[in-house]
Short mmCIF file of C-alpha atoms in Angstrom, two decimals:
data_model
loop_
_atom_site.label_atom_id
_atom_site.label_comp_id
_atom_site.label_asym_id
_atom_site.label_seq_id
_atom_site.Cartn_x
_atom_site.Cartn_y
_atom_site.Cartn_z
CA MET R 134 0.30 -0.09 -0.02
CA SER R 135 1.36 3.40 -0.77
CA TRP R 136 1.66 6.23 1.68
CA HIS R 137 -1.23 8.09 0.05
CA GLU R 138 -3.34 5.07 0.56
CA VAL R 139 -2.07 4.41 4.27
CA LEU R 140 -3.18 8.31 4.73
CA LEU R 141 -6.60 7.60 3.34
CA GLY R 142 -6.89 4.56 5.23
CA LEU R 143 -6.30 6.56 8.57
CA LYS R 144 -8.90 9.03 7.60
CA LEU R 145 -11.43 6.17 6.88
CA ASN R 146 -10.18 4.21 10.17
CA GLN R 147 -10.08 7.43 12.54
CA VAL R 148 -12.54 5.80 15.11
CA GLY R 149 -10.35 2.52 15.09
CA LEU R 150 -7.30 4.62 15.64
CA LEU R 151 -8.93 6.64 18.26
CA ALA R 152 -10.04 3.41 19.99
CA ALA R 153 -6.42 1.93 19.67
CA ILE R 154 -4.73 5.06 21.15
CA THR R 155 -7.49 5.26 24.11
CA VAL R 156 -6.77 1.56 24.84
CA ALA R 157 -2.88 2.11 24.74
CA LEU R 158 -2.95 5.28 26.96
CA THR R 159 -5.08 3.57 29.67
CA CYS R 160 -3.10 0.41 30.05
CA ALA R 161 0.23 2.26 29.85
CA TYR R 162 -0.88 4.27 32.90
CA LEU R 163 -2.20 1.27 34.75
CA GLY R 164 0.86 -0.70 33.46
CA VAL R 165 3.32 1.60 35.42
CA TYR R 166 2.02 0.18 38.47
CA VAL R 167 1.78 -3.30 37.25
CA VAL R 168 5.30 -3.31 36.38
CA LEU R 169 6.40 -1.27 39.64
CA LYS R 170 4.31 -3.78 41.90
CA ARG R 171 5.87 -6.62 40.08
CA ILE R 172 2.70 -8.05 39.00
CA VAL R 173 3.30 -8.53 35.41
CA PHE R 174 2.13 -12.08 35.60
CA VAL R 175 -0.80 -10.99 37.33
CA GLY R 176 -1.86 -8.64 34.49
CA MET R 177 -1.03 -11.70 32.15
CA GLY R 178 -3.36 -13.82 34.12
CA LEU R 179 -6.17 -11.34 34.27
CA ALA R 180 -6.26 -10.73 30.48
CA GLN R 181 -6.46 -14.45 29.90
CA VAL R 182 -9.14 -14.84 32.41
CA SER R 183 -10.79 -11.84 30.57
CA ALA R 184 -10.24 -13.56 27.34
CA ALA R 185 -11.85 -16.63 28.55
CA GLY R 186 -15.01 -14.57 29.63
CA ILE R 187 -15.34 -13.13 26.07
CA ALA R 188 -14.80 -16.54 24.47
CA LEU R 189 -17.77 -18.01 26.60
CA ALA R 190 -19.83 -15.01 25.87
CA PHE R 191 -19.01 -16.01 22.01
CA LEU R 192 -20.02 -19.38 22.71
CA ALA R 193 -23.01 -18.50 24.57
CA GLY R 194 -24.20 -15.58 22.27
CA PRO R 195 -26.35 -17.46 20.07
CA TRP R 196 -28.02 -19.79 22.99
CA LEU R 197 -28.73 -16.38 25.00
CA ALA R 198 -30.13 -14.80 21.76
CA GLY R 199 -32.38 -17.86 21.11
CA GLN R 200 -33.47 -17.89 24.53
CA ALA R 201 -34.20 -14.08 24.42
CA HIS R 202 -36.21 -14.96 21.39
CA ARG R 203 -38.08 -17.69 22.93
CA TYR R 204 -39.14 -15.62 26.10
CA VAL R 205 -39.80 -12.18 24.26
CA HIS R 206 -42.50 -14.13 22.50
CA ALA R 207 -43.84 -15.81 25.47
CA GLY R 208 -45.53 -12.81 26.89
CA THR R 209 -45.40 -11.02 30.37
CA PRO R 210 -43.88 -11.66 32.70
CA LEU R 211 -41.26 -13.78 30.89
CA ARG R 212 -40.75 -11.03 28.21
CA HIS R 213 -38.50 -9.24 30.80
CA VAL R 214 -36.43 -12.49 31.13
CA GLY R 215 -36.03 -12.32 27.37
CA PHE R 216 -35.13 -9.03 27.24
CA CYS R 217 -32.37 -9.67 30.14
CA PHE R 218 -31.08 -12.55 27.51
CA GLU R 219 -31.03 -10.41 24.75
CA TRP R 220 -29.05 -7.67 26.42
CA LEU R 221 -26.43 -10.06 27.57
CA ALA R 222 -26.12 -11.69 24.48
CA VAL R 223 -24.69 -8.45 22.64
CA ARG R 224 -22.61 -7.65 25.76
CA PRO R 225 -19.73 -10.26 26.11
CA VAL R 226 -17.83 -7.78 28.09
CA LEU R 227 -20.40 -8.25 30.96
CA VAL R 228 -19.46 -11.88 31.08
CA SER R 229 -15.94 -11.20 30.80
CA PHE R 230 -15.97 -8.78 33.27
CA VAL R 231 -17.72 -11.05 35.90
CA LEU R 232 -14.99 -13.91 35.10
CA THR R 233 -12.27 -11.29 35.53
CA LEU R 234 -13.53 -10.25 38.99
CA GLY R 235 -13.13 -13.93 39.87
CA GLY R 236 -9.48 -13.69 38.56
CA VAL R 237 -9.11 -10.40 40.78
CA TRP R 238 -10.24 -12.14 43.63
CA LEU R 239 -8.01 -15.36 43.17
CA PHE R 240 -4.82 -13.45 42.23
CA ALA R 241 -5.18 -10.75 44.88
CA ARG R 242 -6.70 -12.62 47.46
CA HIS R 243 -3.89 -15.06 47.82
CA SER R 244 -1.03 -12.64 47.26
CA ARG R 245 -0.09 -13.29 51.08
CA SER R 246 -0.40 -16.94 50.84
CA ARG R 247 2.14 -18.66 52.93
CA THR R 248 1.93 -22.16 51.72
CA LEU R 249 2.09 -21.41 47.92
CA PRO R 250 4.20 -18.84 45.90
CA ARG R 251 2.16 -16.30 44.13
CA ASP R 252 3.62 -16.91 40.76
CA SER R 253 1.98 -20.56 41.33
CA ILE R 254 -1.35 -19.55 41.88
CA ILE R 255 -1.41 -16.83 38.98
CA GLY R 256 0.20 -19.76 36.72
CA ALA R 257 -2.49 -22.29 37.58
CA GLY R 258 -5.16 -19.50 36.99
CA TYR R 259 -3.53 -18.84 33.54
CA VAL R 260 -3.65 -22.26 32.36
CA ALA R 261 -7.23 -22.75 33.44
CA ALA R 262 -8.30 -19.57 31.74
CA TYR R 263 -6.32 -20.50 28.76
CA ALA R 264 -7.84 -24.19 28.50
CA LEU R 265 -11.30 -22.76 29.02
CA THR R 266 -10.75 -20.20 26.30
CA LEU R 267 -9.58 -22.81 23.67
CA LEU R 268 -12.64 -25.00 24.74
CA PHE R 269 -14.98 -21.93 24.25
CA ILE R 270 -13.71 -20.91 21.33
CA LEU R 271 -13.75 -24.36 19.62
CA ARG R 272 -17.24 -24.67 20.27
CA SER R 273 -18.21 -21.45 19.22
CA ALA R 274 -20.16 -20.88 15.90
CA LYS R 275 -17.17 -18.86 14.25
CA GLY R 276 -14.09 -20.78 15.52
CA MET R 277 -11.03 -19.33 14.03
CA ASP R 278 -12.50 -16.12 13.45
CA ASP R 279 -13.12 -15.65 17.28
CA VAL R 280 -9.61 -16.78 17.86
CA ARG R 281 -8.24 -14.19 15.80
CA GLU R 282 -10.62 -11.50 17.24
CA LEU R 283 -9.57 -12.53 20.72
CA LEU R 284 -5.84 -12.45 20.10
CA ASP R 285 -5.46 -9.37 17.79
CA GLY R 286 -8.89 -7.53 18.57
CA SER R 287 -11.38 -5.71 16.18
CA VAL R 288 -10.23 -2.26 16.59
CA LEU R 289 -10.81 -1.35 12.91
CA ALA R 290 -14.44 -2.38 13.35
CA SER R 291 -14.93 -0.06 16.40
CA THR R 292 -17.91 2.36 16.23
CA GLY R 293 -18.45 5.71 17.74
CA ALA R 294 -20.59 3.97 20.49
CA ASP R 295 -17.63 1.71 21.38
CA VAL R 296 -15.41 4.71 21.77
CA ALA R 297 -17.76 6.32 23.80
CA LEU R 298 -18.08 3.28 26.11
CA MET R 299 -14.28 3.16 26.30
CA ALA R 300 -14.00 7.02 27.05
CA CYS R 301 -16.41 6.38 29.82
CA VAL R 302 -14.84 3.28 31.44
CA PHE R 303 -11.35 4.31 31.00
CA GLY R 304 -12.20 7.89 32.03
CA GLY R 305 -13.87 6.86 35.20
CA VAL R 306 -10.72 4.35 35.84
CA LEU R 307 -8.05 7.39 35.15
CA ALA R 308 -10.07 9.98 37.15
CA LEU R 309 -10.38 7.43 40.20
CA HIS R 310 -6.48 7.07 39.94
CA ALA R 311 -6.05 10.85 39.58
CA ALA R 312 -8.16 11.27 42.28
CA PHE R 313 -6.56 8.98 44.63
CA TYR R 314 -2.89 8.98 43.36
CA LYS R 315 -1.35 9.61 46.63
CA GLN R 316 -3.06 6.71 48.34
CA LEU R 317 -2.54 4.35 45.56
CA LEU R 318 1.10 5.21 45.38
CA PHE R 319 1.62 4.83 49.36
CA VAL R 320 -0.11 1.68 49.46
CA ALA R 321 1.88 0.29 46.49
CA PHE R 322 5.27 1.68 47.63
CA ASP R 323 4.97 0.75 51.23
CA PRO R 324 1.74 -1.07 52.31
CA GLU R 325 2.66 -1.66 55.93
CA ALA R 326 3.55 2.03 56.71
CA ALA R 327 0.19 2.82 54.92
CA GLU R 328 -1.49 0.42 57.23
CA ALA R 329 0.28 1.82 60.26
CA ARG R 330 -1.05 5.38 59.10
CA GLY R 331 -4.44 3.92 59.01
CA TYR R 332 -4.96 3.31 55.41
CA ARG R 333 -7.30 0.44 54.39
CA VAL R 334 -4.75 -1.20 52.38
CA GLY R 335 -6.82 -4.31 51.35
CA ARG R 336 -9.51 -1.75 49.89
CA TRP R 337 -7.04 0.34 48.07
CA GLU R 338 -5.70 -2.86 46.62
CA LEU R 339 -8.84 -3.98 45.72
CA LEU R 340 -9.74 -0.82 43.97
CA PHE R 341 -6.65 -1.09 42.00
CA TYR R 342 -7.35 -4.59 40.99
CA VAL R 343 -10.97 -3.98 40.02
CA THR R 344 -9.93 -1.15 37.83
CA LEU R 345 -7.21 -3.26 36.19
CA GLY R 346 -9.65 -5.98 35.55
CA LEU R 347 -12.05 -3.61 34.15
CA THR R 348 -9.87 -1.89 31.81
CA ILE R 349 -8.39 -5.17 30.36
CA THR R 350 -11.98 -6.47 30.25
CA VAL R 351 -12.98 -3.74 28.00
CA ALA R 352 -9.68 -3.20 26.10
CA ILE R 353 -9.36 -7.02 25.13
CA ARG R 354 -12.91 -6.82 23.61
CA HIS R 355 -11.82 -4.11 21.22
CA ALA R 356 -7.84 -4.32 21.10
CA GLY R 357 -7.31 -8.31 21.68
CA MET R 358 -5.10 -10.11 24.01
CA LEU R 359 -1.63 -9.26 22.63
CA SER R 360 -2.06 -5.54 22.05
CA VAL R 361 -3.53 -5.08 25.60
CA PHE R 362 -0.67 -7.32 27.30
CA SER R 363 1.91 -5.45 25.30
CA TYR R 364 0.44 -2.03 26.21
CA LEU R 365 0.45 -2.96 29.90
CA VAL R 366 4.16 -4.04 29.97
CA LEU R 367 6.29 -2.25 27.11
CA PRO R 368 5.26 1.47 27.78
CA ALA R 369 5.89 1.28 31.34
CA MET R 370 9.19 -0.57 30.80
CA THR R 371 10.06 2.33 28.54
CA GLY R 372 8.90 4.84 30.93
CA LEU R 373 10.70 3.59 34.05
CA THR R 374 13.99 3.00 31.91
CA ALA R 375 14.00 6.45 30.70
CA ALA R 376 12.86 8.54 33.66
CA ARG R 377 13.87 9.15 37.28
CA ARG R 378 10.61 10.42 38.72
CA MET R 379 6.98 9.01 38.94
CA GLY R 380 5.45 11.61 36.97
CA SER R 381 8.01 11.80 34.39
CA ALA R 382 7.96 7.87 34.12
CA ILE R 383 4.19 7.95 33.46
CA LEU R 384 4.57 10.84 30.95
CA VAL R 385 7.15 8.59 28.93
CA ALA R 386 4.85 5.49 29.06
CA LEU R 387 1.93 7.39 27.89
CA ALA R 388 4.06 8.98 24.87
CA SER R 389 5.57 5.34 24.19
CA ALA R 390 1.84 3.99 24.05
CA LEU R 391 0.71 6.79 21.87
CA ALA R 392 3.65 6.15 19.46
CA SER R 393 3.09 2.09 19.68
CA ALA R 394 -0.75 2.63 18.83
CA GLY R 395 -0.10 5.23 16.15
CA GLY R 396 2.84 3.77 14.67
CA GLY R 397 1.46 0.16 14.71
CA PHE R 398 -1.67 1.44 13.22
CA VAL R 399 0.29 3.06 10.33
CA LEU R 400 2.49 0.01 9.76
CA ALA R 401 -0.44 -2.33 9.97
CA LEU R 402 -2.15 -0.32 7.18
CA LYS R 403 1.13 0.01 5.26
CA TRP R 404 1.77 -3.74 4.90
CA ASP R 405 -1.46 -4.97 5.44
CA LEU R 406 -0.77 -6.73 8.75
CA PRO R 407 -2.83 -7.45 12.02
CA LEU R 408 -2.55 -4.55 14.35
CA SER R 409 -0.89 -6.20 17.33
CA PRO R 410 2.63 -7.41 15.82
CA PRO R 411 3.73 -3.84 14.42
CA SER R 412 2.26 -1.91 17.61
CA ILE R 413 4.50 -4.38 19.60
CA ALA R 414 7.44 -3.95 17.21
CA VAL R 415 7.08 -0.33 17.52
CA GLY R 416 6.92 -0.34 21.54
CA LEU R 417 10.02 -2.64 21.67
CA GLY R 418 12.02 -0.49 19.26
CA LEU R 419 11.08 2.30 21.64
CA LEU R 420 12.25 0.39 24.76
CA LEU R 421 15.21 -0.79 23.12
CA ALA R 422 16.19 2.84 21.89
CA VAL R 423 15.55 4.22 25.44
CA SER R 424 17.54 1.56 27.00
CA VAL R 425 20.73 2.11 24.52
CA PHE R 426 20.40 5.83 25.18
CA ARG R 427 20.26 5.21 29.08
CA ARG R 428 23.23 2.98 28.90
CA SER R 429 25.43 5.58 26.95
CA ALA R 430 24.39 8.58 28.97
CA MET I 296 2.03 9.50 85.38
CA THR I 297 -0.61 8.02 82.77
CA PRO I 298 0.92 5.67 80.43
CA LEU I 299 1.01 6.71 76.83
CA ILE I 300 0.69 3.16 75.71
CA ARG I 301 -0.80 0.40 77.63
CA LEU I 302 -1.05 -3.37 77.03
CA ASP I 303 -3.01 -5.21 79.78
CA ARG I 304 -2.83 -9.08 79.73
CA ALA I 305 -3.09 -8.93 75.97
CA THR I 306 -2.79 -12.30 73.68
CA LEU I 307 -1.59 -11.24 70.25
CA GLY I 308 -1.44 -13.25 67.18
CA TYR I 309 -2.67 -13.94 63.63
CA GLY I 310 -5.54 -16.34 64.40
CA SER I 311 -3.37 -18.55 66.88
CA PRO I 312 -1.47 -16.66 69.54
CA VAL I 313 2.14 -15.70 69.14
CA LEU I 314 2.39 -13.68 72.51
CA ARG I 315 0.18 -14.23 75.56
CA ASN I 316 -0.51 -12.35 78.66
CA VAL I 317 1.41 -9.23 77.69
CA SER I 318 1.31 -6.33 80.11
CA LEU I 319 3.41 -3.32 79.09
CA GLU I 320 3.40 0.46 79.66
CA VAL I 321 5.13 3.05 77.79
CA ARG I 322 5.45 6.50 79.40
CA ARG I 323 6.01 9.97 77.78
CA GLY I 324 9.61 10.21 77.24
CA ASP I 325 10.43 6.63 77.45
CA TYR I 326 13.35 4.74 75.37
CA LEU I 327 12.19 1.40 75.30
CA GLY I 328 14.08 -1.34 73.52
CA ILE I 329 12.37 -4.26 72.27
CA VAL I 330 14.70 -7.22 71.77
CA GLY I 331 14.55 -10.83 71.22
CA PRO I 332 15.43 -13.69 69.18
CA ASN I 333 14.07 -13.69 65.32
CA GLY I 334 10.49 -14.96 65.24
CA ALA I 335 10.14 -14.36 68.86
CA GLY I 336 7.07 -12.02 67.92
CA LYS I 337 8.65 -8.65 68.30
CA THR I 338 6.87 -7.33 65.03
CA THR I 339 3.64 -8.50 66.28
CA LEU I 340 3.88 -6.71 69.49
CA LEU I 341 4.95 -3.46 67.37
CA LYS I 342 1.80 -4.08 65.16
CA ALA I 343 -0.42 -4.28 68.06
CA ILE I 344 0.95 -0.97 69.36
CA LEU I 345 0.43 0.32 65.92
CA GLY I 346 -3.23 -0.86 65.67
CA MET I 347 -2.32 -3.33 62.74
CA VAL I 348 -3.13 -6.52 64.90
CA LYS I 349 -6.18 -6.45 67.11
CA PRO I 350 -5.65 -8.34 70.55
CA MET I 351 -7.36 -11.87 70.73
CA ASP I 352 -7.61 -11.25 74.51
CA GLY I 353 -6.88 -8.42 77.12
CA THR I 354 -6.33 -4.97 76.06
CA VAL I 355 -4.17 -2.71 73.92
CA GLU I 356 -4.80 1.18 74.71
CA VAL I 357 -2.99 3.54 72.51
CA PRO I 358 -4.89 7.05 72.21
CA ARG I 359 -5.33 7.89 68.68
CA THR I 360 -6.45 11.55 68.85
CA GLY I 361 -3.96 14.04 69.80
CA HIS I 362 -1.26 11.36 69.86
CA ARG I 363 0.74 10.92 66.59
CA ILE I 364 2.92 7.95 66.11
CA GLY I 365 5.58 7.72 63.63
CA TYR I 366 6.25 4.26 62.25
CA VAL I 367 9.61 3.53 60.64
CA PRO I 368 9.44 -0.15 58.87
CA GLN I 369 12.38 -2.18 57.93
CA ARG I 370 13.78 -0.52 55.10
CA ASP I 371 14.44 -3.66 53.12
CA ALA I 372 10.53 -3.75 52.77
CA LEU I 373 10.69 -0.79 50.60
CA ASP I 374 11.04 -1.45 46.68
CA THR I 375 13.90 0.72 45.18
CA LEU I 376 12.20 0.25 41.83
CA PHE I 377 9.87 2.88 42.45
CA PRO I 378 11.10 6.08 40.68
CA LEU I 379 10.58 8.35 43.56
CA SER I 380 13.08 11.09 45.18
CA VAL I 381 13.70 11.47 48.95
CA LEU I 382 11.24 14.30 49.30
CA ASP I 383 8.52 12.19 47.58
CA ILE I 384 9.03 9.72 50.24
CA VAL I 385 8.97 11.89 53.03
CA LEU I 386 5.90 13.93 51.66
CA MET I 387 3.91 10.24 52.03
CA GLY I 388 4.00 10.93 55.98
CA LEU I 389 1.70 13.88 55.34
CA TYR I 390 -0.51 12.58 52.78
CA HIS I 391 -3.22 12.06 55.60
CA GLU I 392 -2.96 15.84 56.41
CA ILE I 393 -3.11 16.98 52.50
CA GLY I 394 -6.50 15.18 52.00
CA PRO I 395 -7.89 12.64 49.90
CA VAL I 396 -7.55 14.54 46.49
CA ALA I 397 -5.43 17.34 46.99
CA ARG I 398 -1.77 17.60 45.93
CA PRO I 399 0.98 18.55 48.50
CA ARG I 400 1.43 22.36 48.63
CA ALA I 401 4.25 24.65 49.64
CA LYS I 402 3.71 24.37 53.52
CA HIS I 403 3.65 20.58 53.13
CA ARG I 404 7.08 20.50 51.22
CA ALA I 405 8.29 23.09 53.97
CA GLN I 406 7.30 20.53 56.81
CA ALA I 407 8.74 17.60 54.85
CA MET I 408 12.19 19.61 54.33
CA GLU I 409 12.14 20.50 58.02
CA ALA I 410 11.62 16.75 58.69
CA LEU I 411 14.58 15.87 56.59
CA GLY I 412 16.84 18.36 58.30
CA ASP I 413 15.79 16.89 61.46
CA ALA I 414 17.02 13.54 60.21
CA GLY I 415 20.26 15.22 58.69
CA ILE I 416 19.60 14.75 54.95
CA ALA I 417 18.02 17.91 53.72
CA ASP I 418 20.71 18.08 51.01
CA LEU I 419 19.54 14.68 49.60
CA ALA I 420 15.61 15.83 49.08
CA ASP I 421 16.06 15.94 45.39
CA ARG I 422 18.21 12.68 45.01
CA SER I 423 16.42 9.33 43.97
CA TYR I 424 15.64 6.99 46.97
CA SER I 425 17.26 4.06 45.20
CA SER I 426 20.62 5.78 44.68
CA LEU I 427 21.01 6.36 48.57
CA SER I 428 23.23 4.25 50.75
CA GLY I 429 21.67 1.89 53.29
CA GLY I 430 22.16 4.66 56.06
CA GLN I 431 20.77 7.51 54.14
CA LYS I 432 17.69 5.42 53.14
CA GLN I 433 17.15 4.76 56.85
CA ARG I 434 17.19 8.51 57.40
CA ALA I 435 14.92 9.15 54.77
CA ILE I 436 11.96 6.90 56.21
CA ILE I 437 13.03 8.40 59.80
CA ALA I 438 12.32 11.62 58.01
CA ARG I 439 8.80 10.50 56.58
CA ALA I 440 7.90 9.39 60.14
CA LEU I 441 9.04 12.79 61.52
CA ALA I 442 7.14 14.81 59.09
CA SER I 443 3.90 14.49 60.89
CA ARG I 444 5.67 15.76 63.91
CA PRO I 445 5.07 12.69 66.15
CA GLU I 446 5.13 12.27 69.86
CA THR I 447 5.99 8.61 69.48
CA LEU I 448 8.63 7.08 67.09
CA VAL I 449 8.19 3.25 66.25
CA LEU I 450 11.08 1.87 64.56
CA ASP I 451 11.50 -1.98 63.40
CA GLU I 452 15.11 -3.09 63.04
CA PRO I 453 16.08 0.22 61.62
CA THR I 454 19.88 -0.86 61.95
CA ASN I 455 19.56 -4.05 60.39
CA GLY I 456 22.03 -4.81 57.73
CA MET I 457 24.26 -1.68 58.22
CA ASP I 458 27.83 -1.46 58.60
CA LEU I 459 29.48 -0.16 61.73
CA PRO I 460 29.70 3.82 61.16
CA ALA I 461 26.22 3.69 59.50
CA GLU I 462 24.49 1.82 62.43
CA GLU I 463 26.20 4.30 65.13
CA SER I 464 25.01 7.23 63.16
CA ILE I 465 21.36 6.20 63.36
CA LEU I 466 21.60 5.30 66.81
CA VAL I 467 23.02 8.88 67.54
CA LEU I 468 20.23 10.27 65.47
CA ILE I 469 17.51 8.27 67.30
CA SER I 470 18.91 9.21 70.86
CA HIS I 471 19.22 12.97 69.72
CA LEU I 472 15.43 12.92 68.61
CA HIS I 473 14.53 11.18 71.89
CA ASP I 474 16.71 13.83 74.17
CA GLU I 475 16.16 16.81 72.24
CA HIS I 476 12.77 16.80 70.55
CA ALA I 477 11.27 14.86 73.47
CA ILE I 478 10.06 12.08 71.32
CA THR I 479 9.12 8.63 72.84
CA VAL I 480 10.97 5.95 71.38
CA LEU I 481 10.05 2.36 70.72
CA PHE I 482 12.99 0.62 69.16
CA VAL I 483 12.51 -3.00 67.97
CA SER I 484 15.63 -5.02 67.21
CA HIS I 485 16.94 -8.71 67.40
CA LEU I 486 20.34 -7.22 68.69
CA LEU I 487 20.56 -6.37 72.20
CA HIS I 488 23.91 -4.62 71.62
CA VAL I 489 22.11 -2.16 69.55
CA VAL I 490 19.79 -0.73 71.98
CA ILE I 491 21.26 -1.65 75.45
CA ASN I 492 23.38 1.68 75.52
CA ASN I 493 20.43 3.63 74.60
CA ALA I 494 17.04 2.55 75.79
CA SER I 495 16.16 3.38 79.46
CA ARG I 496 13.90 0.10 79.53
CA ILE I 497 14.19 -3.21 77.50
CA ALA I 498 11.33 -5.26 76.82
CA ILE I 499 12.39 -9.06 76.17
CA VAL I 500 10.33 -10.98 73.84
CA SER I 501 10.92 -14.44 74.42
CA ASP I 502 8.91 -17.97 74.79
CA GLY I 503 5.77 -16.14 73.75
CA THR I 504 5.92 -13.71 76.55
CA VAL I 505 7.25 -10.04 77.01
CA SER I 506 9.04 -9.03 80.13
CA VAL I 507 10.05 -5.39 80.83
CA LEU I 508 13.30 -4.86 82.68
CA ASP I 509 15.25 -1.76 83.40
CA ARG I 510 18.51 -1.51 81.47
CA GLU I 511 20.66 -2.14 84.79
CA ALA I 512 19.01 -5.34 85.49
CA ILE I 513 19.54 -6.55 82.19
CA ILE I 514 23.35 -5.81 82.28
CA SER I 515 23.58 -7.26 85.90
CA GLY I 516 21.39 -10.37 85.59
CA ASP I 517 21.55 -13.31 83.67
CA HIS I 518 18.19 -12.84 81.84
CA LEU I 519 20.05 -12.88 78.61
CA SER I 520 21.40 -16.42 78.80
CA THR I 521 17.60 -17.63 79.62
CA VAL I 522 16.35 -15.51 76.53
CA TYR I 523 19.01 -16.65 74.01
CA GLY I 524 19.24 -20.33 75.32
CA ILE I 525 23.21 -19.84 75.37
CA PRO I 526 25.71 -18.44 77.71
CA VAL I 527 25.62 -14.58 77.48
CA ARG I 528 27.20 -11.92 79.41
CA VAL I 529 27.52 -8.16 79.29
CA ALA I 530 30.66 -6.31 79.70
CA ARG I 531 31.26 -2.76 80.41
CA VAL I 532 34.06 -1.04 78.64
CA GLU I 533 34.63 3.01 78.88
CA GLY I 534 31.03 3.29 80.25
CA ARG I 535 29.40 1.42 77.49
CA ALA I 536 27.68 -2.06 77.69
CA PHE I 537 28.91 -4.83 75.23
CA VAL I 538 27.12 -8.17 74.76
CA ILE I 539 29.36 -11.20 74.48
CA PRO I 540 28.18 -14.72 73.77
CA GLY I 541 29.79 -17.67 75.51
CA PRO I 542 30.71 -18.24 79.51
CA ALA I 543 32.89 -16.22 81.24
CA PRO I 544 36.71 -16.77 80.93
CA ALA I 545 38.12 -18.66 84.01
CA ASP I 546 40.29 -16.48 86.06
CA PRO I 547 44.04 -16.70 85.38
CA ALA I 548 45.87 -18.82 87.48
CA PRO I 549 48.01 -16.49 90.00
#
């Protein structure tokens, strides 16, 4: 594709580009905490659990739609049950979020287990979620199309309503994090001193994990597992490599996420690729460049 | 004098008791050393005083209003991966005063700088916490505890893993804060020699109980051998006490 055609493609896919950038920026912000709290595997586990939820929704969608049709035509009061089924059938994110909350409960709750290392619990949750995803996808009507959508997302198919939903969810998450920046930072850095100071550490941790789970759920539905996980890790690594202060690290992470999403989008159009690999390549390239620059400085 | 902190026949633990029947009073201006072997329950006692562990039985009375406690955790618990300056960390000690949504203002920064001055590291305010030496890191988290101008300072193993000069400088700093700023000090250490020359009273945590003794009683008695399970004696050199493991040498033949 020529550069002129790429420009035309960008014009035609403005909504998709906006969706990709929104996902990238939100994941990058949360990713700084994910990396600092050394819970990258938690992020990966939650992403897989969320994907299993979406796969379950793909599988259950036709069944739910069938039930909805049956009950809606059965008359009052079962009509309302039918509407509920109909509502659920077109919102896979809800099924996914419920499962992700289960993942949050599992991974966060056992973080102080004395009998098992945390990684092993996350690993068990990850393989279970992976196996379920595979099972649900193989049984779903669309099969391989669903696999590709789960891995690479469907950002190009995003509508204005999708972007509005993302803006609401991600805006809410970021507003909460901005409002309670001090508390979340203190609890992440020194939970013991925070607890001694009267902070309810468990509740702040729960707030963090629920917002992370919600973000991953909504992001995966549109951008796919690969992009979401890479946005959670690579920009944060770049930010923390480049900067020596929290604020600067977040800014660099956001800039890196913006470049990865935008650059990846352009490269995907140019060479007719799925969106995730070029975005990851740009993210890795930036990380490499910053690391080399840091070492030589 | 009314005690500042009072434990009355308290049973402390996490589901199952770690310490039983603990009775302890800390008065204003005390310098209490809390010592005992590793795993004896020193941190449990400290967490009960900080309100982080509720007593399973008995009472733990610590006034929460009008009595500020500054807590200095073990510095190894802090992750140096966080890109924070020393000032950022000291400001954390003022977060509860700043309010839930607001950002630190000039007066909070001034208060944090004052605390850094008290800890003797005002010149390190803009340095990265991760770039500091062990002693400087310890001073930074002491400054964080001082930022809220506490009446009581609770320190958990503040000299752990330090070389001799750093250890000595931290002990001098804590004694200075106790003597000059009239701060009540609770100092936890598994090493008796670290607290024996500074604390006025010493709480020995051992075998699931806590016994509080005056410094002189510790030095002159044979409590330590009982606590540590090996012969331990205390020798005095130039007015300072030193803890020496092993039996006393036999008198040389005349």
